[in-house]
PDB file of C-alpha atoms (C1' of nucleotides) in Angstrom:
ATOM      1  CA  MET K   1      76.093  82.209 -90.169  1.00 53.00           C
ATOM      2  CA  HIS K   2      73.110  80.084 -91.233  1.00 61.00           C
ATOM      3  CA  GLU K   3      74.355  79.245 -95.204  1.00 74.00           C
ATOM      4  CA  GLN K   4      73.227  75.782 -96.201  1.00 78.00           C
ATOM      5  CA  GLU K   5      77.099  74.249 -95.500  1.00 84.00           C
ATOM      6  CA  THR K   6      77.197  75.420 -92.448  1.00 88.00           C
ATOM      7  CA  CYS K   7      74.068  73.573 -91.178  1.00 86.00           C
ATOM      8  CA  VAL K   8      75.068  70.166 -93.058  1.00 88.00           C
ATOM      9  CA  ALA K   9      78.851  70.679 -91.612  1.00 91.00           C
ATOM     10  CA  VAL K  10      76.961  71.375 -87.425  1.00 93.00           C
ATOM     11  CA  ARG K  11      74.642  69.113 -88.817  1.00 92.00           C
ATOM     12  CA  ASP K  12      77.350  66.094 -89.668  1.00 92.00           C
ATOM     13  CA  VAL K  13      79.413  67.011 -86.283  1.00 95.00           C
ATOM     14  CA  LEU K  14      76.189  66.815 -84.277  1.00 95.00           C
ATOM     15  CA  SER K  15      75.196  63.185 -85.375  1.00 95.00           C
ATOM     16  CA  ARG K  16      78.684  61.941 -84.591  1.00 95.00           C
ATOM     17  CA  VAL K  17      78.224  63.658 -81.183  1.00 94.00           C
ATOM     18  CA  GLY K  18      74.849  61.952 -81.513  1.00 93.00           C
ATOM     19  CA  ASP K  19      75.937  58.525 -81.884  1.00 94.00           C
ATOM     20  CA  LYS K  20      76.085  55.947 -79.376  1.00 95.00           C
ATOM     21  CA  TRP K  21      79.633  55.428 -78.474  1.00 97.00           C
ATOM     22  CA  SER K  22      81.662  58.115 -80.204  1.00 97.00           C
ATOM     23  CA  VAL K  23      81.978  60.678 -77.635  1.00 96.00           C
ATOM     24  CA  LEU K  24      82.163  58.004 -74.963  1.00 96.00           C
ATOM     25  CA  VAL K  25      85.269  56.632 -76.659  1.00 97.00           C
ATOM     26  CA  VAL K  26      87.228  59.844 -77.098  1.00 97.00           C
ATOM     27  CA  SER K  27      86.459  60.672 -73.351  1.00 96.00           C
ATOM     28  CA  MET K  28      88.229  57.436 -72.670  1.00 97.00           C
ATOM     29  CA  LEU K  29      91.234  58.527 -75.251  1.00 98.00           C
ATOM     30  CA  ARG K  30      91.395  61.967 -73.291  1.00 97.00           C
ATOM     31  CA  ASP K  31      94.595  61.012 -70.792  1.00 97.00           C
ATOM     32  CA  ARG K  32      96.575  58.498 -72.619  1.00 98.00           C
ATOM     33  CA  PRO K  33      96.653  56.079 -75.978  1.00 98.00           C
ATOM     34  CA  LEU K  34      94.602  53.272 -75.598  1.00 98.00           C
ATOM     35  CA  ARG K  35      94.832  49.494 -76.937  1.00 98.00           C
ATOM     36  CA  PHE K  36      92.020  48.570 -78.813  1.00 98.00           C
ATOM     37  CA  SER K  37      91.108  45.459 -76.068  1.00 98.00           C
ATOM     38  CA  GLU K  38      91.886  48.194 -73.178  1.00 98.00           C
ATOM     39  CA  LEU K  39      88.704  50.134 -75.035  1.00 98.00           C
ATOM     40  CA  ARG K  40      86.958  47.179 -75.797  1.00 97.00           C
ATOM     41  CA  ARG K  41      87.815  46.309 -71.544  1.00 96.00           C
ATOM     42  CA  THR K  42      86.702  49.651 -70.633  1.00 95.00           C
ATOM     43  CA  ILE K  43      83.468  51.311 -72.372  1.00 95.00           C
ATOM     44  CA  GLU K  44      81.870  47.859 -71.330  1.00 92.00           C
ATOM     45  CA  GLY K  45      78.926  47.224 -73.223  1.00 94.00           C
ATOM     46  CA  ILE K  46      80.458  47.643 -76.764  1.00 97.00           C
ATOM     47  CA  SER K  47      80.365  45.217 -79.235  1.00 97.00           C
ATOM     48  CA  GLN K  48      83.881  44.379 -81.315  1.00 98.00           C
ATOM     49  CA  ARG K  49      82.007  45.240 -84.311  1.00 98.00           C
ATOM     50  CA  MET K  50      80.546  48.845 -82.443  1.00 98.00           C
ATOM     51  CA  LEU K  51      83.892  49.697 -81.561  1.00 98.00           C
ATOM     52  CA  THR K  52      85.848  48.876 -84.887  1.00 98.00           C
ATOM     53  CA  LEU K  53      83.231  51.183 -86.971  1.00 98.00           C
ATOM     54  CA  THR K  54      83.683  53.892 -84.134  1.00 98.00           C
ATOM     55  CA  LEU K  55      87.069  53.861 -84.467  1.00 98.00           C
ATOM     56  CA  ARG K  56      86.925  54.044 -88.091  1.00 98.00           C
ATOM     57  CA  GLY K  57      84.386  56.680 -87.826  1.00 97.00           C
ATOM     58  CA  LEU K  58      86.388  58.755 -86.133  1.00 98.00           C
ATOM     59  CA  GLU K  59      89.711  57.885 -87.526  1.00 98.00           C
ATOM     60  CA  ARG K  60      88.212  59.247 -91.314  1.00 97.00           C
ATOM     61  CA  ASP K  61      87.145  62.635 -89.548  1.00 97.00           C
ATOM     62  CA  GLY K  62      90.813  63.051 -88.057  1.00 98.00           C
ATOM     63  CA  LEU K  63      89.800  62.732 -84.338  1.00 98.00           C
ATOM     64  CA  VAL K  64      91.734  59.805 -83.391  1.00 98.00           C
ATOM     65  CA  ALA K  65      95.119  58.201 -84.481  1.00 98.00           C
ATOM     66  CA  ARG K  66      95.507  54.442 -85.452  1.00 98.00           C
ATOM     67  CA  THR K  67      99.144  53.478 -84.562  1.00 98.00           C
ATOM     68  CA  VAL K  68      99.217  49.943 -85.501  1.00 97.00           C
ATOM     69  CA  THR K  69     102.703  48.114 -84.106  1.00 96.00           C
ATOM     70  CA  PRO K  70     103.495  44.859 -86.298  1.00 93.00           C
ATOM     71  CA  THR K  71     104.312  42.186 -83.561  1.00 94.00           C
ATOM     72  CA  VAL K  72     102.906  39.278 -83.307  1.00 94.00           C
ATOM     73  CA  PRO K  73      99.603  39.260 -81.725  1.00 94.00           C
ATOM     74  CA  PRO K  74      99.439  42.777 -83.146  1.00 96.00           C
ATOM     75  CA  ARG K  75      99.556  45.611 -81.310  1.00 97.00           C
ATOM     76  CA  VAL K  76      97.089  48.846 -82.461  1.00 98.00           C
ATOM     77  CA  ASP K  77      97.054  52.121 -80.645  1.00 98.00           C
ATOM     78  CA  TYR K  78      94.027  54.721 -80.366  1.00 98.00           C
ATOM     79  CA  ALA K  79      94.718  58.406 -79.416  1.00 98.00           C
ATOM     80  CA  LEU K  80      93.291  61.735 -79.771  1.00 98.00           C
ATOM     81  CA  THR K  81      94.636  64.329 -82.350  1.00 98.00           C
ATOM     82  CA  ASP K  82      95.110  67.409 -81.717  1.00 98.00           C
ATOM     83  CA  LEU K  83      92.059  68.403 -83.711  1.00 98.00           C
ATOM     84  CA  GLY K  84      90.185  65.189 -81.602  1.00 98.00           C
ATOM     85  CA  ARG K  85      91.416  66.993 -78.493  1.00 98.00           C
ATOM     86  CA  THR K  86      89.719  70.513 -79.546  1.00 98.00           C
ATOM     87  CA  LEU K  87      86.368  68.846 -79.307  1.00 97.00           C
ATOM     88  CA  LEU K  88      86.912  67.965 -75.727  1.00 96.00           C
ATOM     89  CA  ASP K  89      85.798  71.441 -74.738  1.00 96.00           C
ATOM     90  CA  PRO K  90      82.698  71.699 -76.340  1.00 97.00           C
ATOM     91  CA  VAL K  91      81.051  67.683 -75.675  1.00 95.00           C
ATOM     92  CA  LEU K  92      82.624  68.340 -72.200  1.00 95.00           C
ATOM     93  CA  ALA K  93      80.281  71.730 -72.125  1.00 96.00           C
ATOM     94  CA  LEU K  94      77.004  69.843 -73.435  1.00 96.00           C
ATOM     95  CA  ALA K  95      77.753  66.977 -70.680  1.00 95.00           C
ATOM     96  CA  ALA K  96      78.059  69.428 -67.507  1.00 96.00           C
ATOM     97  CA  TRP K  97      75.294  70.599 -68.875  1.00 97.00           C
ATOM     98  CA  ALA K  98      73.372  67.441 -68.999  1.00 95.00           C
ATOM     99  CA  ASP K  99      74.566  66.345 -65.355  1.00 94.00           C
ATOM    100  CA  GLY K 100      73.748  70.298 -64.447  1.00 96.00           C
ATOM    101  CA  HIS K 101      70.255  69.777 -65.713  1.00 96.00           C
ATOM    102  CA  ARG K 102      68.845  66.143 -65.013  1.00 94.00           C
ATOM    103  CA  GLY K 103      67.282  66.829 -62.504  1.00 95.00           C
ATOM    104  CA  GLU K 104      64.979  69.348 -64.300  1.00 97.00           C
ATOM    105  CA  ILE K 105      64.650  67.289 -66.945  1.00 96.00           C
ATOM    106  CA  ALA K 106      63.649  64.386 -65.198  1.00 95.00           C
ATOM    107  CA  ARG K 107      60.643  66.182 -63.525  1.00 96.00           C
ATOM    108  CA  ALA K 108      59.452  68.020 -66.714  1.00 97.00           C
ATOM    109  CA  ARG K 109      59.272  64.403 -67.943  1.00 96.00           C
ATOM    110  CA  GLU K 110      57.245  63.217 -64.858  1.00 95.00           C
ATOM    111  CA  ARG K 111      54.983  65.672 -65.404  1.00 95.00           C
ATOM    112  CA  PHE K 112      54.375  65.387 -68.800  1.00 96.00           C
ATOM    113  CA  ASP K 113      54.102  61.869 -68.461  1.00 93.00           C
ATOM    114  CA  ARG K 114      50.949  62.513 -65.662  1.00 90.00           C
ATOM    115  CA  LYS K 115      49.559  64.757 -68.020  1.00 83.00           C
ATOM    116  CA  ASP K 116      49.567  62.256 -71.357  1.00 73.00           C
ATOM    117  CA  PRO K 117      48.972  58.688 -69.173  1.00 66.00           C
ATOM    118  CA  GLY K 118      49.901  55.882 -71.477  1.00 55.00           C
ATOM    119  CA  LYS K 119      51.553  57.043 -74.207  1.00 50.00           C
ATOM    120  CA  GLN K 120      54.779  56.579 -73.100  1.00 50.00           C
ATOM    121  CA  ASP K 121      54.582  52.376 -72.283  1.00 46.00           C
TER     122      ASP K 121
ATOM    123  CA  MET I   1      82.020  62.686 -62.168  1.00 53.00           C
ATOM    124  CA  HIS I   2      81.752  59.219 -64.138  1.00 62.00           C
ATOM    125  CA  GLU I   3      79.682  57.903 -61.926  1.00 75.00           C
ATOM    126  CA  GLN I   4      76.487  55.362 -63.622  1.00 79.00           C
ATOM    127  CA  GLU I   5      73.863  58.350 -62.974  1.00 84.00           C
ATOM    128  CA  THR I   6      75.546  60.559 -64.550  1.00 89.00           C
ATOM    129  CA  CYS I   7      76.458  58.902 -68.054  1.00 87.00           C
ATOM    130  CA  VAL I   8      73.125  57.576 -68.305  1.00 89.00           C
ATOM    131  CA  ALA I   9      71.822  61.041 -67.953  1.00 91.00           C
ATOM    132  CA  VAL I  10      74.300  62.756 -70.441  1.00 93.00           C
ATOM    133  CA  ARG I  11      74.575  59.855 -73.305  1.00 93.00           C
ATOM    134  CA  ASP I  12      70.298  60.805 -72.757  1.00 93.00           C
ATOM    135  CA  VAL I  13      71.082  64.574 -73.553  1.00 95.00           C
ATOM    136  CA  LEU I  14      73.535  63.918 -76.466  1.00 95.00           C
ATOM    137  CA  SER I  15      71.251  61.564 -78.036  1.00 95.00           C
ATOM    138  CA  ARG I  16      68.847  64.501 -77.940  1.00 95.00           C
ATOM    139  CA  VAL I  17      71.470  66.444 -79.526  1.00 94.00           C
ATOM    140  CA  GLY I  18      72.717  64.094 -82.163  1.00 93.00           C
ATOM    141  CA  ASP I  19      68.894  63.771 -83.801  1.00 94.00           C
ATOM    142  CA  LYS I  20      68.116  64.992 -86.927  1.00 95.00           C
ATOM    143  CA  TRP I  21      66.111  68.032 -86.242  1.00 97.00           C
ATOM    144  CA  SER I  22      65.835  69.027 -82.253  1.00 97.00           C
ATOM    145  CA  VAL I  23      68.889  71.001 -82.867  1.00 96.00           C
ATOM    146  CA  LEU I  24      67.681  72.955 -85.233  1.00 96.00           C
ATOM    147  CA  VAL I  25      64.261  73.701 -83.431  1.00 98.00           C
ATOM    148  CA  VAL I  26      65.144  74.648 -80.769  1.00 98.00           C
ATOM    149  CA  SER I  27      67.535  77.272 -82.555  1.00 96.00           C
ATOM    150  CA  MET I  28      64.950  78.281 -84.870  1.00 97.00           C
ATOM    151  CA  LEU I  29      62.906  79.077 -81.547  1.00 98.00           C
ATOM    152  CA  ARG I  30      66.033  81.292 -80.701  1.00 97.00           C
ATOM    153  CA  ASP I  31      64.767  84.671 -80.771  1.00 97.00           C
ATOM    154  CA  ARG I  32      60.912  84.314 -80.296  1.00 98.00           C
ATOM    155  CA  PRO I  33      58.368  81.439 -80.013  1.00 98.00           C
ATOM    156  CA  LEU I  34      57.066  80.043 -83.740  1.00 98.00           C
ATOM    157  CA  ARG I  35      53.558  78.463 -84.603  1.00 98.00           C
ATOM    158  CA  PHE I  36      53.341  75.018 -86.051  1.00 98.00           C
ATOM    159  CA  SER I  37      53.134  76.140 -89.566  1.00 98.00           C
ATOM    160  CA  GLU I  38      55.719  78.270 -88.795  1.00 98.00           C
ATOM    161  CA  LEU I  39      58.398  75.977 -87.810  1.00 98.00           C
ATOM    162  CA  ARG I  40      57.447  73.764 -90.800  1.00 97.00           C
ATOM    163  CA  ARG I  41      57.830  76.366 -93.547  1.00 96.00           C
ATOM    164  CA  THR I  42      61.142  77.958 -92.401  1.00 95.00           C
ATOM    165  CA  ILE I  43      62.720  74.313 -91.160  1.00 95.00           C
ATOM    166  CA  GLU I  44      62.339  72.852 -95.260  1.00 92.00           C
ATOM    167  CA  GLY I  45      62.688  69.039 -95.200  1.00 95.00           C
ATOM    168  CA  ILE I  46      61.016  68.430 -92.182  1.00 97.00           C
ATOM    169  CA  SER I  47      58.077  66.462 -92.406  1.00 97.00           C
ATOM    170  CA  GLN I  48      55.229  66.903 -90.938  1.00 98.00           C
ATOM    171  CA  ARG I  49      55.073  64.049 -88.715  1.00 98.00           C
ATOM    172  CA  MET I  50      58.672  64.567 -87.048  1.00 98.00           C
ATOM    173  CA  LEU I  51      58.256  67.718 -86.616  1.00 98.00           C
ATOM    174  CA  THR I  52      55.071  67.383 -84.386  1.00 98.00           C
ATOM    175  CA  LEU I  53      57.628  63.988 -82.593  1.00 98.00           C
ATOM    176  CA  THR I  54      60.269  66.137 -82.471  1.00 98.00           C
ATOM    177  CA  LEU I  55      58.471  69.013 -80.886  1.00 98.00           C
ATOM    178  CA  ARG I  56      56.413  66.568 -78.265  1.00 98.00           C
ATOM    179  CA  GLY I  57      60.106  65.162 -77.237  1.00 97.00           C
ATOM    180  CA  LEU I  58      61.287  68.663 -76.553  1.00 98.00           C
ATOM    181  CA  GLU I  59      58.242  69.621 -74.742  1.00 98.00           C
ATOM    182  CA  ARG I  60      58.663  66.548 -72.685  1.00 97.00           C
ATOM    183  CA  ASP I  61      61.926  67.253 -71.783  1.00 97.00           C
ATOM    184  CA  GLY I  62      60.799  70.548 -70.459  1.00 98.00           C
ATOM    185  CA  LEU I  63      62.727  72.345 -73.434  1.00 98.00           C
ATOM    186  CA  VAL I  64      60.102  73.995 -75.396  1.00 98.00           C
ATOM    187  CA  ALA I  65      56.851  74.893 -74.397  1.00 98.00           C
ATOM    188  CA  ARG I  66      52.899  74.022 -75.932  1.00 98.00           C
ATOM    189  CA  THR I  67      50.598  76.977 -75.954  1.00 98.00           C
ATOM    190  CA  VAL I  68      47.239  76.252 -77.361  1.00 97.00           C
ATOM    191  CA  THR I  69      44.707  78.939 -78.740  1.00 96.00           C
ATOM    192  CA  PRO I  70      41.731  77.590 -79.056  1.00 93.00           C
ATOM    193  CA  THR I  71      40.295  79.790 -81.893  1.00 94.00           C
ATOM    194  CA  VAL I  72      38.879  78.231 -84.901  1.00 94.00           C
ATOM    195  CA  PRO I  73      41.189  77.528 -86.743  1.00 94.00           C
ATOM    196  CA  PRO I  74      43.599  76.108 -83.670  1.00 96.00           C
ATOM    197  CA  ARG I  75      46.379  78.866 -82.979  1.00 97.00           C
ATOM    198  CA  VAL I  76      49.622  76.837 -81.335  1.00 98.00           C
ATOM    199  CA  ASP I  77      52.607  78.883 -80.085  1.00 98.00           C
ATOM    200  CA  TYR I  78      55.969  77.167 -79.490  1.00 98.00           C
ATOM    201  CA  ALA I  79      58.357  79.119 -77.316  1.00 98.00           C
ATOM    202  CA  LEU I  80      61.998  78.097 -75.628  1.00 98.00           C
ATOM    203  CA  THR I  81      61.535  77.244 -71.596  1.00 98.00           C
ATOM    204  CA  ASP I  82      64.592  79.009 -69.303  1.00 98.00           C
ATOM    205  CA  LEU I  83      65.591  75.681 -69.533  1.00 98.00           C
ATOM    206  CA  GLY I  84      65.801  75.228 -73.494  1.00 98.00           C
ATOM    207  CA  ARG I  85      67.554  78.330 -73.182  1.00 98.00           C
ATOM    208  CA  THR I  86      70.359  77.504 -71.300  1.00 98.00           C
ATOM    209  CA  LEU I  87      70.872  74.414 -73.602  1.00 97.00           C
ATOM    210  CA  LEU I  88      71.285  76.982 -76.381  1.00 96.00           C
ATOM    211  CA  ASP I  89      74.952  78.195 -74.790  1.00 96.00           C
ATOM    212  CA  PRO I  90      76.727  74.682 -75.213  1.00 97.00           C
ATOM    213  CA  VAL I  91      75.008  73.574 -78.135  1.00 96.00           C
ATOM    214  CA  LEU I  92      75.781  76.748 -80.084  1.00 95.00           C
ATOM    215  CA  ALA I  93      79.155  76.475 -78.900  1.00 96.00           C
ATOM    216  CA  LEU I  94      79.670  72.886 -80.037  1.00 96.00           C
ATOM    217  CA  ALA I  95      78.096  74.555 -83.629  1.00 95.00           C
ATOM    218  CA  ALA I  96      81.035  76.704 -83.545  1.00 95.00           C
ATOM    219  CA  TRP I  97      83.194  74.178 -83.069  1.00 97.00           C
ATOM    220  CA  ALA I  98      81.997  72.138 -86.265  1.00 95.00           C
ATOM    221  CA  ASP I  99      81.365  75.670 -88.408  1.00 94.00           C
ATOM    222  CA  GLY I 100      85.182  76.214 -87.976  1.00 96.00           C
ATOM    223  CA  HIS I 101      86.679  72.746 -88.197  1.00 96.00           C
ATOM    224  CA  ARG I 102      84.808  71.336 -90.979  1.00 94.00           C
ATOM    225  CA  GLY I 103      87.112  72.105 -93.232  1.00 95.00           C
ATOM    226  CA  GLU I 104      90.100  69.931 -91.372  1.00 97.00           C
ATOM    227  CA  ILE I 105      87.396  66.827 -91.325  1.00 96.00           C
ATOM    228  CA  ALA I 106      86.752  67.233 -94.536  1.00 95.00           C
ATOM    229  CA  ARG I 107      90.282  67.160 -95.826  1.00 96.00           C
ATOM    230  CA  ALA I 108      91.167  63.942 -92.973  1.00 97.00           C
ATOM    231  CA  ARG I 109      87.982  62.282 -94.685  1.00 95.00           C
ATOM    232  CA  GLU I 110      89.586  63.237 -98.428  1.00 95.00           C
ATOM    233  CA  ARG I 111      93.088  61.867 -96.806  1.00 95.00           C
ATOM    234  CA  PHE I 112      91.402  58.560 -95.556  1.00 96.00           C
ATOM    235  CA  ASP I 113      89.228  58.369 -98.141  1.00 93.00           C
ATOM    236  CA  ARG I 114      92.374  57.683-100.649  1.00 90.00           C
ATOM    237  CA  LYS I 115      93.903  55.810 -98.521  1.00 83.00           C
ATOM    238  CA  ASP I 116      91.271  53.400 -98.166  1.00 72.00           C
ATOM    239  CA  PRO I 117      89.257  52.975-101.519  1.00 65.00           C
ATOM    240  CA  GLY I 118      86.317  51.811-102.509  1.00 56.00           C
ATOM    241  CA  LYS I 119      85.073  51.476 -98.634  1.00 50.00           C
ATOM    242  CA  GLN I 120      82.939  54.248 -98.688  1.00 50.00           C
ATOM    243  CA  ASP I 121      81.414  53.928-102.122  1.00 47.00           C
TER     244      ASP I 121
ATOM    245  C1'  DC F   1      45.641  74.649 -88.903  1.00 97.96           C
ATOM    246  C1'  DA F   2      47.588  71.394 -86.312  1.00 97.96           C
ATOM    247  C1'  DG F   3      47.620  67.274 -86.158  1.00 97.96           C
ATOM    248  C1'  DT F   4      46.863  61.308 -86.162  1.00 97.96           C
ATOM    249  C1'  DA F   5      47.018  57.276 -88.264  1.00 97.96           C
ATOM    250  C1'  DT F   6      49.411  53.842 -91.872  1.00 97.96           C
ATOM    251  C1'  DC F   7      52.656  51.657 -94.232  1.00 97.96           C
ATOM    252  C1'  DC F   8      56.872  51.108 -95.767  1.00 97.96           C
ATOM    253  C1'  DC F   9      61.789  50.869 -95.979  1.00 97.96           C
ATOM    254  C1'  DT F  10      66.604  52.092 -94.409  1.00 97.96           C
ATOM    255  C1'  DC F  11      70.070  52.117 -90.844  1.00 97.96           C
ATOM    256  C1'  DG F  12      72.070  51.204 -86.505  1.00 97.96           C
ATOM    257  C1'  DG F  13      73.702  48.388 -83.572  1.00 97.96           C
ATOM    258  C1'  DG F  14      74.087  43.822 -81.506  1.00 97.96           C
ATOM    259  C1'  DA F  15      74.985  38.706 -81.442  1.00 97.96           C
ATOM    260  C1'  DT F  16      77.696  35.559 -82.797  1.00 97.96           C
ATOM    261  C1'  DA F  17      81.298  32.854 -85.866  1.00 97.96           C
ATOM    262  C1'  DC F  18      85.534  33.142 -88.913  1.00 97.96           C
ATOM    263  C1'  DT F  19      90.705  35.151 -89.934  1.00 97.96           C
ATOM    264  C1'  DG F  20      95.585  37.120 -90.129  1.00 97.96           C
TER     265       DG F  20
ATOM    266  C1'  DC Z   1      94.917  40.623 -80.448  1.00 97.96           C
ATOM    267  C1'  DA Z   2      92.616  42.758 -83.169  1.00 97.96           C
ATOM    268  C1'  DG Z   3      89.712  42.845 -86.424  1.00 97.96           C
ATOM    269  C1'  DT Z   4      86.397  41.187 -91.084  1.00 97.96           C
ATOM    270  C1'  DA Z   5      82.412  38.375 -92.151  1.00 97.96           C
ATOM    271  C1'  DT Z   6      76.790  37.701 -91.732  1.00 97.96           C
ATOM    272  C1'  DC Z   7      72.413  37.574 -90.102  1.00 97.96           C
ATOM    273  C1'  DC Z   8      68.940  39.935 -87.742  1.00 97.96           C
ATOM    274  C1'  DC Z   9      66.255  42.770 -85.724  1.00 97.96           C
ATOM    275  C1'  DG Z  10      64.048  47.654 -83.713  1.00 97.96           C
ATOM    276  C1'  DA Z  11      64.433  52.173 -83.865  1.00 97.96           C
ATOM    277  C1'  DG Z  12      64.108  56.501 -87.060  1.00 97.96           C
ATOM    278  C1'  DG Z  13      62.296  58.703 -90.281  1.00 97.96           C
ATOM    279  C1'  DG Z  14      59.712  59.643 -95.003  1.00 97.96           C
ATOM    280  C1'  DA Z  15      55.336  59.583 -97.538  1.00 97.96           C
ATOM    281  C1'  DT Z  16      50.832  59.402 -97.712  1.00 97.96           C
ATOM    282  C1'  DA Z  17      45.832  60.250 -95.996  1.00 97.96           C
ATOM    283  C1'  DC Z  18      42.732  61.336 -92.593  1.00 97.96           C
ATOM    284  C1'  DT Z  19      40.665  64.355 -88.581  1.00 97.96           C
ATOM    285  C1'  DG Z  20      38.871  67.946 -85.556  1.00 97.96           C
TER     286       DG Z  20
END
DNA sequence: CAGTATCCCTCGGGATACTG
DNA sequence: CAGTATCCCGAGGGATACTG
């Protein structure tokens, strides 16, 4: 299980999950497809540029499908693929962990920062 | 569940998980405590600086415990805390997902890159 | 052995402006 | 509406040298 290829693949996915917007976008698409502008409005804080880049990355990895309706003005819908949907489970498990332990983590940080003051600005 | 605080906590954990070394360090400590130099040798590729920084971060979040034995030369052991151990489950689930779907992802990328050549160098 | 301290460079990502 | 193109800054992270 700890082969080289596996490690690379795992780190690859982990960095996807760790980036600032990917998981948020995926979780927004959980229930139904959304248009570019809907995603942009819903996510709040994301720049046009980063939304585009995030969606391209997710599309490239086969997690999100992009559907263009060539009207004018154009309409583009984004939806989770089957693969994208399977990612939801482990990600939500991690999110649940984060939510469930955020108190412990916050307390650990306070303790650490009290012991070692001035290091964390 | 989608309160502001939760989102912050989740993103916080996700960025920990997404950083280059944290998960690797945690998974190395899975079975038993390890010394600084053992971690350094085992992980392969990590710089002394990044190992230190990663361990400090994990310690600050209460995921790893640092034990100094004041001999000369000094000996420092790192071990997972109970909290750190609970993180293992969701992280391993994600790793399993990554391993299980890496073929699909690779194929999706090939397809995407063939359609849109020259964009990814 | 187990770190700190510096230097330096790449990349993530925000702001803004322009286009089919 | 749904993007691309530029510019720019700060964080992440590697290499190297020094220390208790």
